[in-house]
Amino acid sequence: MTGLDVDDLEALARLARLTVAEEDRATLLRQLGEIVGYLDALAAVEVDGVAPWEPSAPGAAPLREDLAAEALPVEPVLAGAPAAADGLVLVPRFVES
Amino acid sequence: MGDALTELDARELSDAVRRGETSATAIVQAHHRAMDRGADLHAWLCRTDDAALAHAARIDDARDRGGPLGRLAGVPIGLKDLFVTRGIPTTAGSRILSGWIPPYQGEHARRVDDADMVLLGKLSLDEFAMGSSNENVVGEPVRNPWARDRVAGGSSGGAAAAVAAGMIPVALGSDTGGSIRQPAACCGVVGLKPTYGRVTRSGMIAFASSLDQAGPITRSVRDAAAVLEILAGRSDGDSTCVDAPVPDFVAACERGAKGLRIGVHRRSLDADGLDDDVRARFLEALALLCDRGATLVDIELPHAALGIATYYVLCAAEAASNLARYDGVRYGARVAAASVEASIEASRSAGFGPEVRRRILLGTFVLRAESYEAYYGRAARVRRLVADDHAQAFAHCDVIATPTAPQPAFRLGERNADPLAMYLGDIFTVGANLAGLPAISIPCGFTRPDRTPRLPIGLQLVGPAWREDAVLAAAAAHEDGSAWHRERPPIAADETSPASEPST
């Protein structure tokens, strides 16, 4: 299990904004434990003084011109929102009046 | 030409349109019939039949008037459903984006449209491109055209299956750890992952941003080269996409194998789990290339065995970050709840499938303060060692050859309960993603005749960064000396009507 227990799983789920159903816990813990156990192979590698990888671009990363552009049309944007009214996205209530 | 049109490759189709030997409309209709015949493969999430016919009519009209035609005019194409398409549902194969119709056109969709390629629809994938079997889906898993009880590979399984079955000559896929090359190998087609930064990521829904790269799946190497020329080049929407001239990749395909130095990492061929037929076809492919003038060079990749662990730390971490944006607030599916926090949690839990939730949790684990340095920090450094290994190998060779996948297509459901076993199938492909290198998978034969079902096997060729030309030259040399790329699965070969007179 490589140190992962139910409390860890619950803490990870809270951080990830996910709910883990009780019936899925044992399977998920076993699977994550096996995966993390496999990832532990990295611990044996000597990485002192090794810099993290970066892409090898043949030139500087290009920057686009700082130009004004048209905004997205409101109607199709709102059509993709879960809820909308009066030209605005309706969000779940987060302040009690 | 009737349904024989589905046998032609992209450049042949475009040439036929340009010369007036057929019409874009006839081509689209023939491919629509192939899509109907292959519906049981479940390769498509969305078909755009009416829009495709209207587009084809515009191309035919332009040709009749002598107007300008795009580079691959009239050639049907399908896009993996994580390429953003204005006005056409784009789901990333996820419930959380069900019903989302993009208000903007992604850059890949725009570039293929500018080339007058005709979009036939959106292709199935593992949810958010996370998977190697195209079984992480909302509906039906994609089936392999060569054997319906086998996976098509993943995550671009719908793309590879559709190309193999003659539904389209070209699909666009994405490759984060092998998701273009492995399904191409499973389905017996060509899959090209460009150098990281060669093709824009703007307009492609993100999974792991430092690894993701878009590329073509085709039935010939030269088609892959032609499509890469359309996709490559500076993009204002992605500063990691380089501003460099796009080489003539199609011309590179004519170089042949004379003088080509092929690096072979012999130790990787001794690994447990390498299928005997995969090893045999790989060695035969090397022999073919040597017959055509190539030489073999033994190379060492000392950190190759750490590729999977490194990859899954990094891709899970990046996925956890990228997918934090899906909260059911501004777009996608929302589950109502008593508070905004509860709504976000409920929307994400209902919207993401099991593998995506697993990778988000894994990514959250490797990024949390207590484990960050031991996992994420370490993996980012091991990635450098993997890249350095490749750079040192390329001092002695022009391309590195490996099998694409350790086994041919496995049975549907075989690995679903064991995600680690699924991950280990990526052993040969993740290195190119970690090091940002171009790599291609091409057909190199089949399982032996006494083994059923008969399944295709892929050869992978990896090149130095920005040397897609070397990869394509080697791949085309193999293709020129073999006929594996002309083999068709039963659905395309048996059910296709004989060639008829050209239509106009």
XYZ file of C-alpha atoms in Angstrom:
601
model
C 0.000 0.000 0.000
C 3.062 2.250 0.269
C 1.665 4.206 3.178
C -1.694 5.137 1.637
C -4.645 4.560 3.929
C -8.302 5.529 3.990
C -7.550 8.847 5.668
C -5.003 9.663 2.962
C -7.534 8.787 0.298
C -10.127 11.035 1.855
C -7.610 13.874 2.137
C -6.599 13.489 -1.534
C -10.227 13.408 -2.601
C -10.928 16.624 -0.671
C -7.957 18.341 -2.318
C -9.090 17.120 -5.743
C -12.741 18.108 -5.149
C -13.873 14.530 -5.685
C -16.054 12.163 -3.717
C -14.925 8.556 -3.323
C -17.905 6.282 -2.843
C -17.546 3.933 0.100
C -17.926 0.864 -2.117
C -15.010 2.059 -4.308
C -12.575 2.754 -1.489
C -10.956 -0.662 -1.108
C -10.394 -1.145 -4.853
C -9.089 2.374 -5.309
C -6.727 2.064 -2.359
C -5.362 -1.220 -3.711
C -4.907 0.185 -7.229
C -3.311 3.429 -6.071
C -1.113 1.473 -3.661
C 0.169 -0.747 -6.482
C 0.759 2.231 -8.764
C 2.537 4.290 -6.096
C 4.590 1.227 -5.167
C 5.715 1.050 -8.790
C 6.515 4.781 -8.845
C 8.756 4.294 -5.809
C 11.398 2.948 -8.220
C 12.284 6.593 -8.816
C 13.627 6.840 -5.272
C 16.685 4.779 -6.237
C 17.840 7.186 -8.968
C 20.671 9.601 -8.253
C 19.328 13.019 -9.264
C 21.502 15.407 -7.261
C 22.593 18.228 -9.537
C 20.270 17.168 -12.362
C 18.107 20.007 -13.684
C 14.487 19.321 -14.637
C 13.866 18.765 -18.347
C 12.825 21.640 -20.596
C 11.845 21.524 -24.275
C 14.646 22.197 -26.774
C 13.223 25.017 -28.865
C 15.381 26.064 -31.805
C 14.631 29.699 -31.002
C 13.025 31.811 -28.331
C 9.398 31.054 -27.580
C 7.499 33.326 -29.937
C 5.218 35.975 -28.515
C 2.218 37.148 -30.481
C 1.545 40.762 -31.256
C -0.337 42.529 -28.471
C -3.372 43.352 -30.543
C -7.004 43.856 -29.664
C -9.126 40.918 -30.804
C -12.824 40.271 -30.949
C -14.354 38.692 -27.883
C -16.269 35.447 -28.246
C -19.922 35.980 -29.150
C -22.011 35.896 -25.979
C -24.861 33.695 -27.155
C -22.913 30.525 -28.073
C -20.749 30.918 -24.970
C -23.828 31.008 -22.767
C -25.302 28.062 -24.668
C -22.452 25.953 -23.300
C -22.988 27.068 -19.716
C -24.932 24.814 -17.336
C -27.271 27.721 -16.501
C -27.632 31.225 -17.913
C -30.034 34.147 -17.806
C -30.074 37.735 -19.049
C -26.764 37.356 -20.839
C -24.992 36.049 -17.744
C -23.782 32.666 -16.482
C -25.781 31.594 -13.443
C -23.423 30.177 -10.835
C -24.336 28.156 -7.751
C -25.214 30.394 -4.812
C -22.091 31.163 -2.767
C -23.276 34.061 -0.602
C -26.349 33.833 1.570
C -28.482 36.970 1.488
C -14.666 5.192 -58.678
C -17.474 4.208 -56.274
C -16.343 2.776 -52.949
C -12.896 2.043 -54.335
C -12.364 5.665 -53.332
C -11.995 4.436 -49.766
C -8.929 2.466 -50.862
C -7.009 5.535 -52.023
C -4.709 7.483 -49.790
C -5.145 11.183 -49.104
C -2.780 12.524 -51.737
C -4.263 10.261 -54.403
C -7.761 11.472 -53.538
C -6.768 15.102 -53.648
C -4.988 14.642 -56.971
C -8.077 12.913 -58.382
C -10.264 15.859 -57.334
C -7.829 18.350 -58.776
C -7.732 16.492 -62.118
C -11.511 16.154 -62.227
C -11.383 12.333 -62.106
C -13.773 12.322 -59.196
C -15.576 14.840 -57.029
C -15.249 15.720 -53.377
C -18.926 14.834 -53.075
C -18.388 11.313 -54.429
C -15.457 10.864 -52.065
C -17.473 11.953 -49.044
C -20.409 9.744 -50.019
C -18.148 6.707 -50.404
C -16.667 7.298 -46.961
C -20.116 7.814 -45.446
C -21.034 4.345 -46.715
C -17.888 2.931 -45.130
C -18.866 4.623 -41.855
C -22.296 2.998 -42.068
C -20.768 -0.434 -42.682
C -18.356 -0.068 -39.789
C -20.832 1.328 -37.269
C -20.255 -1.650 -34.972
C -16.679 -0.476 -34.384
C -18.034 2.495 -32.392
C -15.237 4.668 -33.762
C -17.332 7.854 -34.009
C -18.845 9.981 -31.274
C -20.408 12.430 -33.700
C -20.958 12.466 -37.468
C -21.273 15.684 -39.436
C -22.729 14.219 -42.637
C -24.729 17.219 -43.835
C -21.962 19.724 -43.167
C -19.462 17.419 -44.901
C -21.601 17.155 -48.029
C -22.107 20.914 -48.068
C -18.355 21.454 -47.728
C -17.669 18.931 -50.493
C -20.137 20.739 -52.765
C -18.290 24.022 -52.169
C -14.991 22.364 -53.093
C -16.492 20.874 -56.253
C -17.928 24.237 -57.164
C -14.551 25.911 -56.664
C -12.862 23.324 -58.854
C -15.485 23.687 -61.567
C -14.969 27.451 -61.555
C -11.205 27.049 -61.632
C -10.892 28.591 -58.179
C -8.084 27.897 -55.730
C -8.098 24.549 -53.924
C -6.455 23.748 -50.613
C -3.507 21.423 -50.226
C -5.594 18.274 -49.622
C -8.856 19.389 -51.204
C -11.701 16.928 -50.852
C -9.887 14.558 -48.515
C -12.109 13.303 -45.677
C -10.762 13.645 -42.160
C -11.919 12.806 -38.660
C -10.773 14.549 -35.501
C -10.297 12.878 -32.154
C -12.947 14.462 -29.981
C -10.535 16.583 -27.990
C -9.900 18.901 -30.908
C -12.146 21.923 -30.490
C -14.605 22.429 -33.359
C -16.861 25.464 -33.548
C -20.529 24.525 -33.603
C -19.805 20.790 -33.293
C -20.004 18.969 -29.925
C -16.581 18.498 -28.342
C -16.576 16.248 -25.294
C -13.068 14.830 -24.754
C -15.063 11.625 -24.343
C -16.269 12.822 -20.957
C -19.657 13.275 -19.335
C -18.378 16.490 -17.830
C -18.319 18.098 -21.290
C -21.463 16.451 -22.588
C -23.513 18.932 -24.553
C -20.728 21.497 -24.852
C -20.678 23.066 -28.305
C -17.556 25.208 -28.672
C -18.091 28.865 -29.582
C -14.665 29.000 -31.266
C -12.655 27.010 -33.798
C -9.519 25.235 -32.598
C -6.347 25.773 -34.574
C -6.063 22.179 -35.842
C -9.637 22.244 -37.120
C -8.921 25.579 -38.803
C -5.719 24.359 -40.465
C -7.261 21.220 -41.947
C -10.248 23.298 -43.073
C -7.884 25.763 -44.752
C -6.412 22.774 -46.624
C -9.965 22.011 -47.852
C -10.030 18.699 -46.014
C -13.619 17.671 -45.274
C -14.519 16.961 -41.645
C -16.666 13.816 -41.360
C -17.035 13.929 -37.579
C -15.450 13.473 -34.177
C -13.751 10.258 -33.108
C -13.942 8.255 -29.915
C -11.109 8.328 -27.386
C -10.307 7.318 -23.866
C -11.762 10.015 -21.634
C -9.455 13.071 -21.757
C -6.993 10.849 -23.681
C -6.243 8.809 -20.555
C -5.966 5.181 -21.547
C -4.437 2.636 -23.895
C -7.512 0.721 -24.994
C -10.333 3.182 -25.778
C -12.392 1.468 -23.087
C -12.543 4.522 -20.795
C -15.636 5.786 -22.569
C -19.163 6.906 -21.807
C -20.772 4.617 -24.403
C -19.319 1.621 -26.217
C -15.580 0.902 -26.381
C -13.990 1.069 -29.810
C -13.467 -2.347 -31.367
C -10.486 -3.382 -33.438
C -11.341 -3.740 -37.155
C -9.078 -6.808 -37.340
C -10.848 -8.632 -34.502
C -13.974 -7.327 -32.837
C -13.088 -8.851 -29.456
C -9.825 -6.885 -29.318
C -9.138 -3.303 -28.323
C -8.272 -0.726 -30.964
C -5.626 0.701 -28.644
C -5.798 4.144 -27.153
C -6.270 6.768 -26.472
C -6.780 7.624 -30.187
C -8.536 4.287 -30.756
C -11.466 5.679 -32.717
C -9.048 7.494 -35.020
C -6.922 4.423 -35.724
C -9.910 2.096 -36.174
C -11.644 4.499 -38.564
C -8.535 4.885 -40.723
C -7.869 1.135 -40.744
C -11.483 0.381 -41.712
C -11.413 2.775 -44.675
C -13.864 5.262 -43.164
C -11.332 8.069 -43.541
C -7.829 8.229 -45.009
C -6.666 10.701 -42.335
C -7.453 11.281 -38.685
C -5.915 13.632 -36.181
C -4.964 12.141 -32.853
C -3.044 13.307 -29.824
C -0.097 11.569 -28.200
C 0.841 12.115 -24.559
C 2.533 8.758 -23.869
C 1.879 6.823 -27.078
C -1.752 7.606 -27.838
C -1.198 8.032 -31.577
C 1.422 5.320 -32.081
C 0.021 2.474 -29.973
C -3.484 2.468 -31.522
C -1.864 2.840 -34.955
C 0.127 -0.321 -34.198
C -2.953 -2.150 -32.880
C -4.923 -1.314 -36.031
C -2.182 -1.676 -38.663
C -1.909 1.968 -39.739
C 0.643 4.800 -39.598
C 0.745 7.135 -36.583
C 3.111 10.091 -36.244
C 3.889 12.014 -33.060
C 5.844 15.156 -33.942
C 8.559 16.802 -31.857
C 7.131 18.618 -28.836
C 6.540 22.142 -30.126
C 6.292 21.265 -33.820
C 2.484 21.405 -33.808
C 0.331 23.777 -31.793
C -1.629 22.617 -28.750
C -4.027 25.541 -29.105
C -7.479 24.121 -29.699
C -6.674 20.718 -28.246
C -8.168 19.953 -24.830
C -5.245 19.569 -22.435
C -4.321 16.363 -20.604
C -0.608 16.820 -19.767
C 0.680 20.012 -21.318
C 4.405 19.242 -21.301
C 3.795 15.924 -23.074
C 0.750 16.409 -25.336
C 1.325 16.662 -29.078
C -1.100 16.387 -31.996
C -0.351 14.341 -35.089
C -1.800 12.411 -38.020
C -2.974 8.823 -38.320
C -2.953 7.676 -41.954
C -2.527 4.601 -44.117
C 0.758 5.714 -45.682
C 3.904 7.438 -44.484
C 3.750 10.034 -47.237
C 0.220 10.991 -46.212
C 1.454 11.476 -42.650
C 4.210 13.731 -44.005
C 1.732 15.784 -46.057
C -0.624 16.266 -43.104
C 2.254 17.225 -40.806
C 3.144 20.007 -43.232
C -0.418 21.321 -42.847
C -0.386 21.132 -39.045
C 3.121 22.421 -38.325
C 4.265 25.980 -37.885
C 3.983 28.986 -35.637
C 0.818 29.418 -33.639
C -0.234 32.564 -31.843
C -2.203 30.450 -29.406
C 0.718 28.355 -28.108
C 4.087 29.856 -27.226
C 5.653 26.369 -27.013
C 4.944 25.938 -30.726
C 8.100 27.020 -32.496
C 8.373 29.738 -35.068
C 10.527 27.790 -37.524
C 10.217 27.036 -41.247
C 8.270 23.858 -41.990
C 10.506 21.471 -43.956
C 9.357 19.565 -47.030
C 8.492 16.382 -45.166
C 7.021 14.663 -48.242
C 10.297 15.114 -50.114
C 12.163 13.580 -47.175
C 10.217 10.373 -47.794
C 12.194 9.835 -51.015
C 15.634 9.686 -49.392
C 15.734 5.910 -48.949
C 17.634 3.969 -46.299
C 21.111 4.029 -47.796
C 23.536 5.130 -45.110
C 20.810 5.234 -42.434
C 22.133 4.309 -38.984
C 19.458 2.624 -36.867
C 19.990 2.484 -33.115
C 18.740 -0.649 -31.367
C 18.474 -0.991 -27.604
C 18.965 -4.762 -27.380
C 18.305 -4.956 -23.658
C 14.730 -3.792 -24.096
C 14.065 -6.783 -26.344
C 14.858 -9.128 -23.455
C 12.151 -7.650 -21.252
C 9.506 -9.956 -19.829
C 6.215 -9.655 -21.617
C 7.537 -8.962 -25.108
C 5.410 -11.057 -27.435
C 7.348 -13.541 -29.608
C 5.630 -12.356 -32.792
C 6.317 -8.715 -31.935
C 10.010 -9.528 -31.446
C 10.125 -11.562 -34.692
C 8.404 -8.905 -36.829
C 10.623 -6.216 -35.313
C 13.789 -8.122 -36.248
C 12.407 -8.737 -39.756
C 11.719 -5.015 -40.148
C 15.319 -4.241 -39.190
C 16.531 -6.823 -41.721
C 14.391 -5.210 -44.420
C 15.860 -1.798 -43.709
C 19.372 -3.261 -43.726
C 18.654 -4.852 -47.132
C 17.843 -1.343 -48.331
C 21.139 0.073 -47.129
C 20.750 0.802 -43.435
C 23.150 -0.344 -40.723
C 22.390 -1.261 -37.120
C 24.078 0.325 -34.124
C 23.725 -1.009 -30.596
C 22.787 1.762 -28.194
C 22.272 2.104 -24.468
C 19.332 3.857 -22.839
C 20.283 3.427 -19.172
C 17.095 4.974 -17.770
C 14.610 3.383 -20.191
C 13.215 1.098 -17.499
C 12.225 4.174 -15.466
C 10.204 5.678 -18.297
C 6.815 4.403 -17.158
C 7.246 5.544 -13.547
C 8.522 8.948 -14.652
C 5.749 9.367 -17.173
C 2.897 8.433 -14.850
C 4.086 10.807 -12.120
C 4.316 13.708 -14.551
C 1.173 13.055 -16.584
C -0.934 12.487 -13.475
C 0.360 15.698 -11.895
C -0.336 17.722 -15.017
C -3.751 16.105 -15.455
C -4.731 16.940 -11.878
C -3.810 20.571 -12.562
C -5.347 20.827 -16.035
C -8.612 19.169 -15.067
C -9.111 21.454 -12.064
C -10.890 23.796 -14.499
C -13.871 21.434 -14.802
C -16.124 22.636 -12.027
C -19.550 22.699 -13.647
C -19.737 26.472 -13.297
C -19.050 28.094 -16.668
C -19.427 25.175 -19.106
C -20.142 21.468 -19.138
C -22.343 19.434 -16.839
C -23.371 20.687 -13.383
C -24.862 18.736 -10.505
C -26.934 21.001 -8.283
C -26.137 20.889 -4.560
C -26.654 22.907 -1.381
C -23.422 24.889 -1.695
C -21.037 25.864 -4.449
C -18.356 23.598 -2.972
C -20.747 20.662 -2.869
C -21.883 21.387 -6.426
C -18.308 21.422 -7.723
C -17.488 18.162 -5.950
C -20.680 16.478 -7.131
C -20.227 17.720 -10.711
C -16.659 16.440 -10.884
C -17.488 13.113 -9.249
C -20.384 12.476 -11.612
C -18.665 13.950 -14.662
C -15.319 12.133 -14.596
C -14.991 8.394 -15.204
C -12.977 5.988 -13.024
C -9.610 6.262 -14.807
C -9.714 10.060 -14.873
C -10.633 10.170 -11.185
C -7.799 7.720 -10.448
C -5.246 9.855 -12.276
C -6.471 13.058 -10.638
C -6.071 11.419 -7.227
C -2.632 10.099 -8.192
C -1.628 13.525 -9.479
C -2.885 15.133 -6.304
C -0.811 12.627 -4.321
C 2.452 13.318 -6.185
C 1.902 17.086 -5.970
C 0.918 17.362 -2.300
C 3.515 19.019 -0.109
C 4.460 15.813 1.728
C 5.304 13.875 -1.444
C 6.116 16.553 -4.014
C 9.903 16.288 -3.890
C 9.970 12.476 -3.698
C 7.718 12.046 -6.720
C 7.120 15.107 -8.910
C 10.442 16.813 -8.264
C 12.351 13.572 -8.770
C 10.420 12.579 -11.912
C 11.115 15.968 -13.509
C 14.844 15.289 -13.033
C 14.714 11.676 -14.197
C 12.994 13.028 -17.295
C 16.161 14.996 -17.997
C 18.219 11.793 -17.642
C 15.905 9.987 -20.097
C 16.287 12.864 -22.567
C 20.064 12.900 -22.113
C 20.190 9.145 -22.807
C 18.460 9.719 -26.123
C 20.723 12.641 -27.024
C 23.789 10.487 -26.369
C 22.349 7.643 -28.452
C 21.718 10.001 -31.358
C 25.413 10.818 -31.453
C 25.791 7.342 -32.955
C 22.587 6.807 -34.956
C 19.995 8.665 -37.044
C 16.887 6.972 -35.668
C 16.131 4.523 -32.863
C 13.957 1.501 -33.679
C 11.773 -0.360 -31.192
C 8.552 -2.317 -31.314
C 5.680 0.145 -30.782
C 3.896 -1.991 -28.201
C 5.077 -5.127 -26.401
C 1.993 -7.103 -27.445
C -0.547 -7.014 -30.274
C -4.053 -5.761 -29.475
C -5.332 -7.413 -26.281
C -8.874 -8.560 -25.500
C -11.503 -6.042 -24.503
C -11.802 -5.973 -20.738
C -8.563 -7.893 -20.194
C -6.740 -5.136 -18.307
C -9.557 -3.030 -16.922
C -9.176 -4.206 -13.336
C -5.413 -3.751 -13.374
C -4.466 -0.195 -14.334
C -0.764 -0.814 -13.669
C -0.722 -3.638 -16.257
C -2.373 -1.231 -18.713
C 0.288 1.419 -17.993
C 3.173 -1.030 -18.538
C 2.080 -1.469 -22.166
C 3.422 2.059 -22.816
C 7.039 1.006 -22.168
C 8.315 1.663 -25.704
C 6.367 4.849 -26.416
C 6.717 7.076 -23.340
C 10.418 7.793 -23.915
C 9.711 9.942 -26.992
C 7.170 11.994 -25.023
C 9.449 12.452 -22.039
C 12.310 13.583 -24.278
C 10.031 15.581 -26.622
C 11.141 13.601 -29.690
C 9.387 12.783 -32.985
C 8.325 9.165 -33.401
C 6.272 7.135 -35.832
C 4.590 3.745 -35.776
C 4.259 1.905 -39.075
C 2.836 -1.519 -39.912
C 5.546 -4.216 -39.973
C 3.575 -7.430 -40.219
C 1.120 -9.629 -38.378
C 0.986 -12.337 -35.786
C 2.047 -15.722 -37.192
C -0.449 -17.613 -39.368
C -1.211 -20.355 -36.812
C -2.355 -17.778 -34.292
C -5.868 -16.366 -34.365
C -7.038 -13.749 -34.732
C -4.544 -12.316 -37.186
C -3.413 -9.035 -35.647
C -1.168 -6.248 -36.942
C 2.142 -5.324 -35.339
C 3.858 -1.924 -35.345
C 7.454 -0.782 -35.738
C 8.407 2.437 -33.952
C 11.087 4.792 -35.266
C 12.209 7.660 -33.007
C 14.298 10.595 -34.207
C 16.252 13.473 -32.684
C 14.262 16.606 -31.862
C 13.099 18.498 -34.992
C 14.167 15.607 -37.241
C 10.792 14.332 -38.378
C 12.451 14.227 -41.794
C 14.790 11.449 -40.631
C 11.927 9.507 -39.066
C 9.782 9.840 -42.181
C 12.659 8.898 -44.501
C 13.321 5.691 -42.573
C 9.623 4.876 -42.327
C 9.040 5.462 -46.036
C 12.049 3.287 -46.887
C 10.454 0.442 -44.925
C 7.093 1.082 -46.529
C 8.644 1.074 -50.008
C 10.069 -2.374 -49.327
C 6.930 -3.949 -47.879
C 3.211 -4.263 -48.487
C 1.928 -4.369 -44.914
C 0.404 -0.898 -45.210
C -1.780 -2.119 -48.063
C -3.402 -4.869 -45.975
C -7.015 -4.096 -45.057
C -9.145 -5.570 -42.288
C -12.151 -7.655 -43.400
C -14.623 -4.793 -43.033
C -12.778 -2.727 -45.605
C -11.685 -5.512 -47.954
C -14.688 -7.876 -48.069
C -17.521 -5.413 -47.987
C -16.168 -2.862 -50.408
C -17.738 -2.995 -53.831
C -15.470 -3.406 -56.849
C -14.040 -0.371 -58.546
C -16.326 1.328 -61.035
C -15.849 4.066 -63.593
C -14.687 7.411 -62.278
C -17.505 9.714 -61.326
C -17.330 13.389 -62.057
